[in-house]
Amino acid sequence: EQGWAAIIDGVGGTGVVTVGAVLGMAAHLEDKGCGMIDMAGLAQKGGSVFTHVRIARTPDDIHAIRVSAGKADLVLGCDLVVSGAKKVLTAVREGHTIFVANTAEIMPGEFARSADFSLPIGRLKKAIRAAAGDDKAHFFDATRTATALFGNSLGANMFMLGFAFQHGGLPLSAEAVEKAIELNGEAVAMNVAAFRWGRRAAHQPEFVRGLVAQPGPAVAGKAGPGTDVAETLDDIIARRVAFLTAYQNAPYGRRYAEKLAVLRAAEAKAIPGSTTVSQAAARNLFKLMAIKDEYEVARLYTDGSFAAELGKQFQSYERLEFHLAPPIMGRRGNDGSPRKSSFGPWMMKGFRLLSAMKGLRGTAFDLFGYTAERRMERRLLAQYEADLELIAGSLAPARVDAAVAPASVPALIRGYGHVRRASADKALSERQRLLERLSSTLARPKLQAAE
């Protein structure tokens, strides 16, 4: 026997290796032997990271650190996707390995390559339960809980360590772990608190979940136009009018509201009690009106929210560096597509100036408005506003689905620059098909009752 064996898994750059280091120090404080291997692969930040940990009575009792098939006493999963990997599951022994996993939906690299990527949460949890057994598999959204408790997600891994401890997963005392956190010296108060909250979550999961679910000023303040926490169409529209007013000006916000008012009235008349089509239009018209152009990027960097998020995620930093592909005088690759360049901290002054110039958007003095992408954006908006008029005149109880589909076409337009142009072309093709389908339902004769 080589003592206790564990695998800690997660995503590079989130502190997975630190958890292993804390366990190593805690073992040292209890005069036990400990060995660790960190396997970060080629992509240390953002890629899969695995730390194998062995703790035994003495260092001489440890002959091999890497945890082989079926030999793990604990799997501490700081990321659900990595936890469901084959190399982790093969180390699990059903009925013996304690498996704890953070259920937060953290997107892997595949998300950047596929716009329609979604996490197979249910399948991953099922695979973990099948490997460890229902009694040994334990799940909790540590990232959301840490964010609610501490204002950022940095305590999530220590929360999971406490969660594992309370489920009987560690051969160490709580005192030794907390002392090791203290000796590590990084955000000591928060990490000790996260460890203790993880223990409580294992003991009283519903209490902790209920505490996190309670609405509060910090949570409510984060509800933006894309969060769709509103229950009514009025709330959905009101939030977006407020956003568009800050984005451009009050008349711009009114333009949005007035376009929707026409459609909403038509839907209420044709299909009493229904707001399905209007809700789809509210989200998609906003998407085309609130494009993240140069002025908006500058506004978001300088309105205070970016600085606040930096303060939550980092205790300190030396400098900021921005990677941008300016549409005017920007670098181009061999294929003609834009290439990003690096800009130093001085760029924040440029952002403040550009944000103050947002009133030029859409005018003859808007230099960015002459680019092909901005002209395309204006055409898409005008076209969609015309489509909404067509949809308003086509509404009937039997045509709700046929009307919602073309109203939702802008949702297919994603990305920026040449990526956005490609997705817009696909969206336009789909728009044509869906409008033809709506027209066919209008032309379809009604069935006559048999005489």
Coordinates of C-alpha atoms in Angstrom, one line a residue:
E1 CA 0.0 0.0 0.0
Q2 CA 1.2 3.5 -0.8
G3 CA -1.2 5.4 1.4
W4 CA -3.9 7.8 0.2
A5 CA -4.2 8.7 -3.4
A6 CA -6.1 11.6 -5.1
I7 CA -6.5 13.3 -8.4
I8 CA -7.3 17.1 -8.4
D9 CA -8.5 18.2 -11.8
G10 CA -9.5 21.5 -13.3
V11 CA -8.6 24.3 -15.8
G12 CA -5.2 25.9 -15.9
G13 CA -4.9 29.3 -14.3
T14 CA -7.7 28.8 -11.7
G15 CA -5.5 27.6 -8.8
V16 CA -5.7 23.8 -9.2
V17 CA -2.0 23.4 -8.5
T18 CA -2.4 25.5 -5.4
V19 CA -4.9 23.0 -3.9
G20 CA -2.3 20.3 -4.3
A21 CA 0.4 22.5 -2.7
V22 CA -1.9 23.2 0.3
L23 CA -2.5 19.5 0.7
G24 CA 1.3 18.9 0.6
M25 CA 1.9 21.5 3.3
A26 CA -0.9 20.1 5.5
A27 CA 0.6 16.7 5.2
H28 CA 4.0 18.1 6.2
L29 CA 2.5 19.8 9.2
E30 CA 1.2 16.4 10.4
D31 CA 4.6 14.8 9.8
K32 CA 3.3 12.7 6.9
G33 CA 4.9 11.9 3.6
C34 CA 3.5 13.5 0.5
G35 CA 4.3 13.4 -3.2
M36 CA 2.7 15.3 -6.1
I37 CA 2.8 15.4 -9.9
D38 CA 1.3 18.3 -11.8
M39 CA 0.3 17.5 -15.4
A40 CA -0.7 20.7 -17.2
G41 CA -0.2 19.6 -20.8
L42 CA 0.6 22.1 -23.5
A43 CA -2.0 24.7 -22.6
Q44 CA -1.3 25.5 -18.9
K45 CA -3.8 28.4 -18.8
G46 CA -7.2 27.5 -19.9
G47 CA -6.3 23.8 -20.7
S48 CA -6.9 20.7 -18.6
V49 CA -4.8 20.4 -15.5
F50 CA -4.4 17.2 -13.4
T51 CA -2.6 17.0 -10.1
H52 CA -1.9 13.5 -8.6
V53 CA -1.3 13.5 -4.9
R54 CA -0.1 10.8 -2.6
I55 CA -0.1 11.0 1.2
A56 CA 1.3 8.2 3.4
R57 CA 2.6 7.7 6.9
T58 CA 6.2 8.4 5.8
P59 CA 7.9 9.4 2.6
D60 CA 9.4 6.0 2.2
D61 CA 5.9 4.5 1.9
I62 CA 5.4 6.3 -1.4
H63 CA 6.9 4.5 -4.4
A64 CA 4.8 5.9 -7.3
I65 CA 2.9 9.1 -7.2
R66 CA 0.8 8.8 -10.3
V67 CA -2.6 7.3 -9.5
S68 CA -3.3 4.3 -11.6
A69 CA -6.6 2.7 -12.7
G70 CA -9.1 2.2 -9.9
K71 CA -6.7 3.4 -7.2
A72 CA -8.0 6.9 -6.4
D73 CA -9.4 7.5 -2.9
L74 CA -10.6 10.9 -3.9
V75 CA -11.2 12.8 -7.1
L76 CA -11.5 16.6 -6.4
G77 CA -13.1 17.9 -9.6
C78 CA -12.7 21.7 -9.9
D79 CA -14.2 21.6 -13.4
L80 CA -17.0 19.3 -14.5
V81 CA -15.8 18.8 -18.1
V82 CA -12.3 17.8 -17.0
S83 CA -13.7 15.6 -14.3
G84 CA -15.6 13.6 -16.8
A85 CA -12.5 12.9 -18.9
K86 CA -11.6 9.2 -19.4
K87 CA -8.2 9.6 -17.7
V88 CA -10.0 10.7 -14.5
L89 CA -12.9 8.2 -14.6
T90 CA -10.5 5.2 -15.1
A91 CA -8.8 6.0 -11.8
V92 CA -12.2 5.7 -9.9
R93 CA -13.2 2.5 -8.1
E94 CA -17.0 2.2 -7.7
G95 CA -18.1 2.2 -4.1
H96 CA -14.7 3.3 -2.9
T97 CA -13.6 6.6 -4.5
I98 CA -15.1 9.7 -3.2
F99 CA -15.8 12.0 -6.2
V100 CA -16.7 15.6 -5.6
A101 CA -17.2 17.9 -8.6
N102 CA -17.9 21.6 -9.2
T103 CA -20.9 21.8 -11.5
A104 CA -20.2 25.4 -12.7
E105 CA -20.6 25.7 -16.5
I106 CA -17.1 26.8 -17.5
M107 CA -16.7 26.7 -21.3
P108 CA -13.7 24.7 -22.7
G109 CA -11.8 25.6 -25.8
E110 CA -14.3 23.9 -28.1
F111 CA -16.7 26.8 -27.3
A112 CA -14.5 29.2 -29.3
R113 CA -14.6 26.9 -32.3
S114 CA -18.3 26.1 -32.3
A115 CA -20.9 28.8 -31.8
D116 CA -23.5 26.1 -31.0
F117 CA -21.4 24.3 -28.4
S118 CA -23.2 23.4 -25.2
L119 CA -22.0 21.6 -22.1
P120 CA -23.3 18.0 -21.8
I121 CA -23.9 18.6 -18.0
G122 CA -26.4 15.7 -17.6
R123 CA -24.2 13.2 -19.4
L124 CA -21.1 14.2 -17.5
K125 CA -22.8 13.8 -14.1
K126 CA -24.3 10.5 -15.2
A127 CA -20.8 9.2 -16.2
I128 CA -19.4 10.3 -12.8
R129 CA -22.2 8.6 -10.9
A130 CA -21.8 5.4 -12.9
A131 CA -18.1 5.3 -12.2
A132 CA -18.1 6.2 -8.5
G133 CA -21.6 5.1 -7.4
D134 CA -24.5 7.3 -6.3
D135 CA -23.4 7.3 -2.7
K136 CA -19.9 8.4 -3.5
A137 CA -20.6 11.1 -6.1
H138 CA -21.3 14.6 -4.8
F139 CA -21.9 17.8 -6.8
F140 CA -22.1 21.5 -6.0
D141 CA -21.8 24.8 -7.9
A142 CA -18.8 26.1 -6.1
T143 CA -18.1 28.9 -8.6
R144 CA -21.5 30.5 -8.2
T145 CA -21.4 30.0 -4.4
A146 CA -18.0 31.6 -4.1
T147 CA -19.0 34.5 -6.3
A148 CA -22.1 35.1 -4.2
L149 CA -20.2 34.8 -0.9
F150 CA -17.0 36.6 -1.7
G151 CA -17.7 38.7 -4.8
N152 CA -15.5 36.6 -7.0
S153 CA -14.9 33.0 -8.0
L154 CA -11.3 32.7 -6.8
G155 CA -12.4 30.8 -3.7
A156 CA -14.2 28.1 -5.6
N157 CA -11.4 25.5 -5.4
M158 CA -10.8 25.9 -1.7
F159 CA -14.6 25.6 -1.3
M160 CA -14.4 22.3 -3.1
L161 CA -11.5 21.2 -0.8
G162 CA -13.7 21.9 2.2
F163 CA -16.6 20.1 0.5
A164 CA -14.4 17.0 0.0
F165 CA -13.1 17.2 3.5
Q166 CA -16.6 17.1 5.0
H167 CA -17.5 14.1 2.9
G168 CA -14.6 12.2 4.5
G169 CA -12.3 12.6 1.5
L170 CA -9.0 13.8 3.2
P171 CA -6.6 12.0 5.5
L172 CA -5.8 15.3 7.2
S173 CA -7.2 17.4 9.9
A174 CA -9.1 20.7 9.2
E175 CA -6.6 22.5 11.4
A176 CA -3.7 21.3 9.3
V177 CA -5.4 22.4 6.1
E178 CA -6.3 25.8 7.4
K179 CA -2.7 26.3 8.7
A180 CA -1.4 25.3 5.2
I181 CA -3.7 27.9 3.7
E182 CA -2.3 30.5 6.1
L183 CA 1.3 29.6 5.2
N184 CA 0.5 29.8 1.5
G185 CA -0.1 33.5 2.2
E186 CA -2.6 34.3 -0.7
A187 CA -6.0 35.7 0.2
V188 CA -5.8 33.8 3.5
A189 CA -9.1 35.1 5.0
M190 CA -11.1 34.4 1.9
N191 CA -9.6 30.9 1.3
V192 CA -10.1 29.8 4.9
A193 CA -13.7 31.1 4.8
A194 CA -14.2 29.2 1.4
F195 CA -12.8 26.0 3.0
R196 CA -15.3 26.3 5.9
W197 CA -18.2 27.2 3.6
G198 CA -17.4 24.1 1.5
R199 CA -17.6 22.0 4.7
R200 CA -21.0 23.5 5.5
A201 CA -22.2 23.0 2.0
A202 CA -21.5 19.2 2.4
H203 CA -23.3 19.2 5.7
Q204 CA -26.2 21.5 4.9
P205 CA -26.4 21.7 1.1
E206 CA -29.9 23.1 0.9
F207 CA -29.1 25.8 3.4
V208 CA -26.1 27.0 1.4
R209 CA -28.0 26.8 -1.9
G210 CA -30.9 28.8 -0.5
L211 CA -28.5 31.4 0.9
V212 CA -26.9 31.8 -2.5
A213 CA -30.3 31.9 -4.3
Q214 CA -31.6 34.8 -2.2
P215 CA -31.7 38.0 -4.3
G216 CA -29.5 40.8 -3.0
P217 CA -28.3 44.2 -4.2
A218 CA -25.0 42.7 -5.6
V219 CA -26.9 40.1 -7.6
A220 CA -29.7 42.2 -8.8
G221 CA -27.3 44.9 -10.0
K222 CA -25.8 42.4 -12.4
A223 CA -29.0 41.8 -14.3
G224 CA -28.3 43.2 -17.8
P225 CA -30.3 43.2 -21.0
G226 CA -28.9 39.8 -21.9
T227 CA -29.8 38.0 -18.7
D228 CA -33.6 37.6 -19.3
V229 CA -34.4 37.3 -15.6
A230 CA -37.6 39.3 -16.2
E231 CA -40.9 37.5 -16.1
T232 CA -42.9 40.0 -18.2
L233 CA -42.5 41.5 -21.6
D234 CA -42.7 45.0 -20.0
D235 CA -39.6 44.2 -17.9
I236 CA -37.7 42.8 -20.9
I237 CA -38.4 45.9 -22.9
A238 CA -37.8 48.4 -20.1
R239 CA -34.3 47.0 -19.4
R240 CA -33.3 47.2 -23.0
V241 CA -34.7 50.7 -23.5
A242 CA -32.5 51.8 -20.5
F243 CA -29.5 50.1 -22.0
L244 CA -30.0 51.6 -25.5
T245 CA -30.4 55.1 -23.9
A246 CA -27.0 54.7 -22.3
Y247 CA -25.7 53.1 -25.5
Q248 CA -26.7 56.0 -27.7
N249 CA -29.4 58.4 -26.5
A250 CA -33.1 58.6 -25.4
P251 CA -34.5 58.8 -29.0
Y252 CA -32.7 55.6 -29.8
G253 CA -34.3 53.9 -26.9
R254 CA -37.7 55.2 -27.9
R255 CA -37.2 53.9 -31.5
Y256 CA -36.8 50.4 -30.0
A257 CA -39.8 50.7 -27.8
E258 CA -42.0 52.1 -30.6
K259 CA -41.1 49.3 -33.1
L260 CA -42.1 46.7 -30.5
A261 CA -45.3 48.5 -29.5
V262 CA -46.6 48.1 -33.0
L263 CA -45.9 44.4 -33.1
R264 CA -47.2 43.9 -29.6
A265 CA -50.5 45.6 -30.4
A266 CA -50.9 43.4 -33.5
E267 CA -50.1 40.2 -31.5
A268 CA -52.6 41.2 -28.8
K269 CA -55.3 41.7 -31.4
A270 CA -54.6 38.6 -33.5
I271 CA -53.8 36.3 -30.6
P272 CA -55.2 37.6 -27.3
G273 CA -53.0 36.8 -24.3
S274 CA -49.9 35.9 -26.4
T275 CA -46.6 37.7 -26.2
T276 CA -44.4 34.9 -27.7
V277 CA -43.7 36.7 -30.9
S278 CA -43.1 40.1 -29.2
Q279 CA -40.7 38.6 -26.8
A280 CA -38.6 37.0 -29.6
A281 CA -38.6 40.4 -31.4
A282 CA -37.7 42.3 -28.2
R283 CA -34.5 40.2 -27.8
N284 CA -33.5 40.1 -31.5
L285 CA -34.2 43.8 -32.3
F286 CA -32.1 44.7 -29.3
K287 CA -29.3 42.5 -30.7
L288 CA -29.2 44.4 -33.9
M289 CA -29.5 47.9 -32.3
A290 CA -26.9 47.3 -29.6
I291 CA -24.0 46.1 -31.7
K292 CA -20.7 46.1 -30.0
D293 CA -19.0 48.6 -32.3
E294 CA -16.0 50.7 -31.5
Y295 CA -17.9 53.3 -29.5
E296 CA -19.6 50.6 -27.4
V297 CA -16.4 48.8 -26.7
A298 CA -14.9 52.0 -25.5
R299 CA -17.9 52.8 -23.3
L300 CA -17.9 49.3 -21.7
Y301 CA -14.2 49.7 -20.8
T302 CA -14.6 53.1 -19.3
D303 CA -18.0 53.1 -17.6
G304 CA -16.6 51.7 -14.3
S305 CA -17.8 48.1 -14.7
F306 CA -14.5 46.8 -16.2
A307 CA -12.5 48.3 -13.4
A308 CA -14.9 46.8 -10.8
E309 CA -14.5 43.4 -12.4
L310 CA -10.7 43.7 -12.4
G311 CA -10.8 44.5 -8.7
K312 CA -12.9 41.4 -8.0
Q313 CA -10.6 39.1 -9.9
F314 CA -7.2 40.4 -9.0
Q315 CA -5.7 41.9 -5.9
S316 CA -3.2 43.9 -7.9
Y317 CA -1.7 44.0 -11.4
E318 CA 1.2 45.9 -13.0
R319 CA -0.3 46.9 -16.3
L320 CA -3.1 46.4 -18.8
E321 CA -2.5 45.3 -22.4
F322 CA -5.2 45.3 -25.0
H323 CA -5.3 43.1 -28.1
L324 CA -7.3 44.8 -30.8
A325 CA -7.9 44.8 -34.5
P326 CA -8.8 48.4 -35.4
P327 CA -11.0 48.6 -38.6
I328 CA -9.1 51.7 -39.6
M329 CA -5.4 51.3 -40.3
G330 CA -5.3 47.9 -38.7
R331 CA -3.0 45.1 -39.7
R332 CA -4.1 42.5 -42.3
G333 CA -3.1 38.9 -42.8
N334 CA -2.1 37.3 -46.1
D335 CA -5.8 36.4 -46.6
G336 CA -6.9 39.9 -46.0
S337 CA -8.5 39.2 -42.7
P338 CA -7.7 41.6 -39.8
R339 CA -4.9 40.8 -37.3
K340 CA -4.8 41.9 -33.7
S341 CA -2.1 44.2 -32.4
S342 CA -1.1 44.9 -28.8
F343 CA -1.8 48.3 -27.2
G344 CA -0.5 49.4 -23.8
P345 CA -2.3 51.0 -20.8
W346 CA -2.5 54.3 -22.7
M347 CA -5.3 52.8 -24.7
M348 CA -7.7 53.6 -21.8
K349 CA -7.3 57.3 -22.6
G350 CA -8.2 56.5 -26.2
F351 CA -11.3 54.5 -25.0
R352 CA -12.4 57.5 -22.9
L353 CA -12.1 59.8 -25.9
L354 CA -13.9 57.4 -28.2
S355 CA -16.7 56.8 -25.7
A356 CA -17.3 60.5 -25.5
M357 CA -17.7 60.5 -29.3
K358 CA -20.6 58.0 -29.4
G359 CA -22.9 60.8 -30.6
L360 CA -21.2 60.6 -34.0
R361 CA -22.5 57.1 -34.4
G362 CA -24.6 56.9 -37.6
T363 CA -23.9 60.4 -38.7
A364 CA -21.8 61.7 -41.6
F365 CA -18.9 62.3 -39.2
D366 CA -18.8 58.7 -38.1
L367 CA -15.5 57.4 -39.7
F368 CA -16.3 53.9 -38.6
G369 CA -19.7 54.0 -40.2
Y370 CA -18.2 53.9 -43.7
T371 CA -16.6 50.4 -43.2
A372 CA -18.2 47.4 -44.9
E373 CA -19.2 45.9 -41.5
R374 CA -21.0 48.9 -40.2
R375 CA -22.9 49.3 -43.5
M376 CA -23.9 45.7 -43.3
E377 CA -25.1 46.3 -39.7
R378 CA -27.3 49.1 -40.8
R379 CA -28.8 47.0 -43.7
L380 CA -29.5 44.2 -41.3
L381 CA -31.3 46.5 -38.9
A382 CA -33.4 48.1 -41.6
Q383 CA -34.3 44.8 -43.1
Y384 CA -35.3 43.3 -39.7
E385 CA -37.5 46.3 -38.9
A386 CA -39.3 45.8 -42.3
D387 CA -39.6 42.1 -41.4
L388 CA -41.3 42.9 -38.1
E389 CA -43.9 44.9 -40.0
L390 CA -44.5 41.9 -42.3
I391 CA -44.7 39.6 -39.3
A392 CA -47.2 41.9 -37.5
G393 CA -49.5 41.7 -40.5
S394 CA -49.3 37.9 -40.7
L395 CA -50.2 37.0 -37.1
A396 CA -52.9 34.4 -36.4
P397 CA -53.4 31.7 -33.7
A398 CA -52.2 29.0 -36.1
R399 CA -49.1 30.9 -37.2
V400 CA -47.3 31.7 -34.0
D401 CA -44.4 29.3 -34.6
A402 CA -44.1 30.4 -38.2
A403 CA -43.9 34.0 -37.0
V404 CA -41.4 33.4 -34.2
A405 CA -38.9 31.8 -36.5
P406 CA -38.1 34.8 -38.7
A407 CA -38.4 37.1 -35.7
S408 CA -35.5 35.1 -34.2
V409 CA -33.1 35.1 -37.2
P410 CA -30.7 37.8 -35.7
A411 CA -29.8 35.2 -33.0
L412 CA -27.9 33.3 -35.7
I413 CA -25.6 36.3 -36.3
R414 CA -22.6 35.9 -34.1
G415 CA -19.0 37.0 -33.7
Y416 CA -17.2 40.1 -35.1
G417 CA -15.5 41.2 -38.3
H418 CA -15.2 38.5 -41.0
V419 CA -16.7 35.9 -38.6
R420 CA -19.8 38.0 -38.2
R421 CA -20.1 38.6 -42.0
A422 CA -20.0 34.8 -42.6
S423 CA -22.7 34.1 -40.0
A424 CA -24.8 37.0 -41.4
D425 CA -24.8 35.4 -44.8
K426 CA -26.1 32.2 -43.4
A427 CA -28.7 34.0 -41.4
L428 CA -30.0 35.8 -44.5
S429 CA -30.3 32.5 -46.3
E430 CA -32.3 31.1 -43.3
R431 CA -34.4 34.3 -43.2
Q432 CA -35.5 33.9 -46.8
R433 CA -36.6 30.3 -46.1
L434 CA -38.5 31.2 -43.0
L435 CA -40.3 34.2 -44.6
E436 CA -41.3 31.9 -47.5
R437 CA -42.7 29.4 -45.0
L438 CA -44.6 32.2 -43.3
S439 CA -46.0 33.3 -46.7
S440 CA -47.0 29.8 -47.5
T441 CA -49.1 29.5 -44.3
L442 CA -50.8 32.7 -45.3
A443 CA -51.6 31.4 -48.8
R444 CA -52.7 28.0 -47.6
P445 CA -56.5 27.6 -48.0
K446 CA -58.6 26.8 -45.0
L447 CA -60.1 23.3 -44.8
Q448 CA -63.8 23.3 -45.5
A449 CA -66.2 21.3 -43.3
A450 CA -67.6 18.3 -45.1
E451 CA -71.2 18.8 -46.3

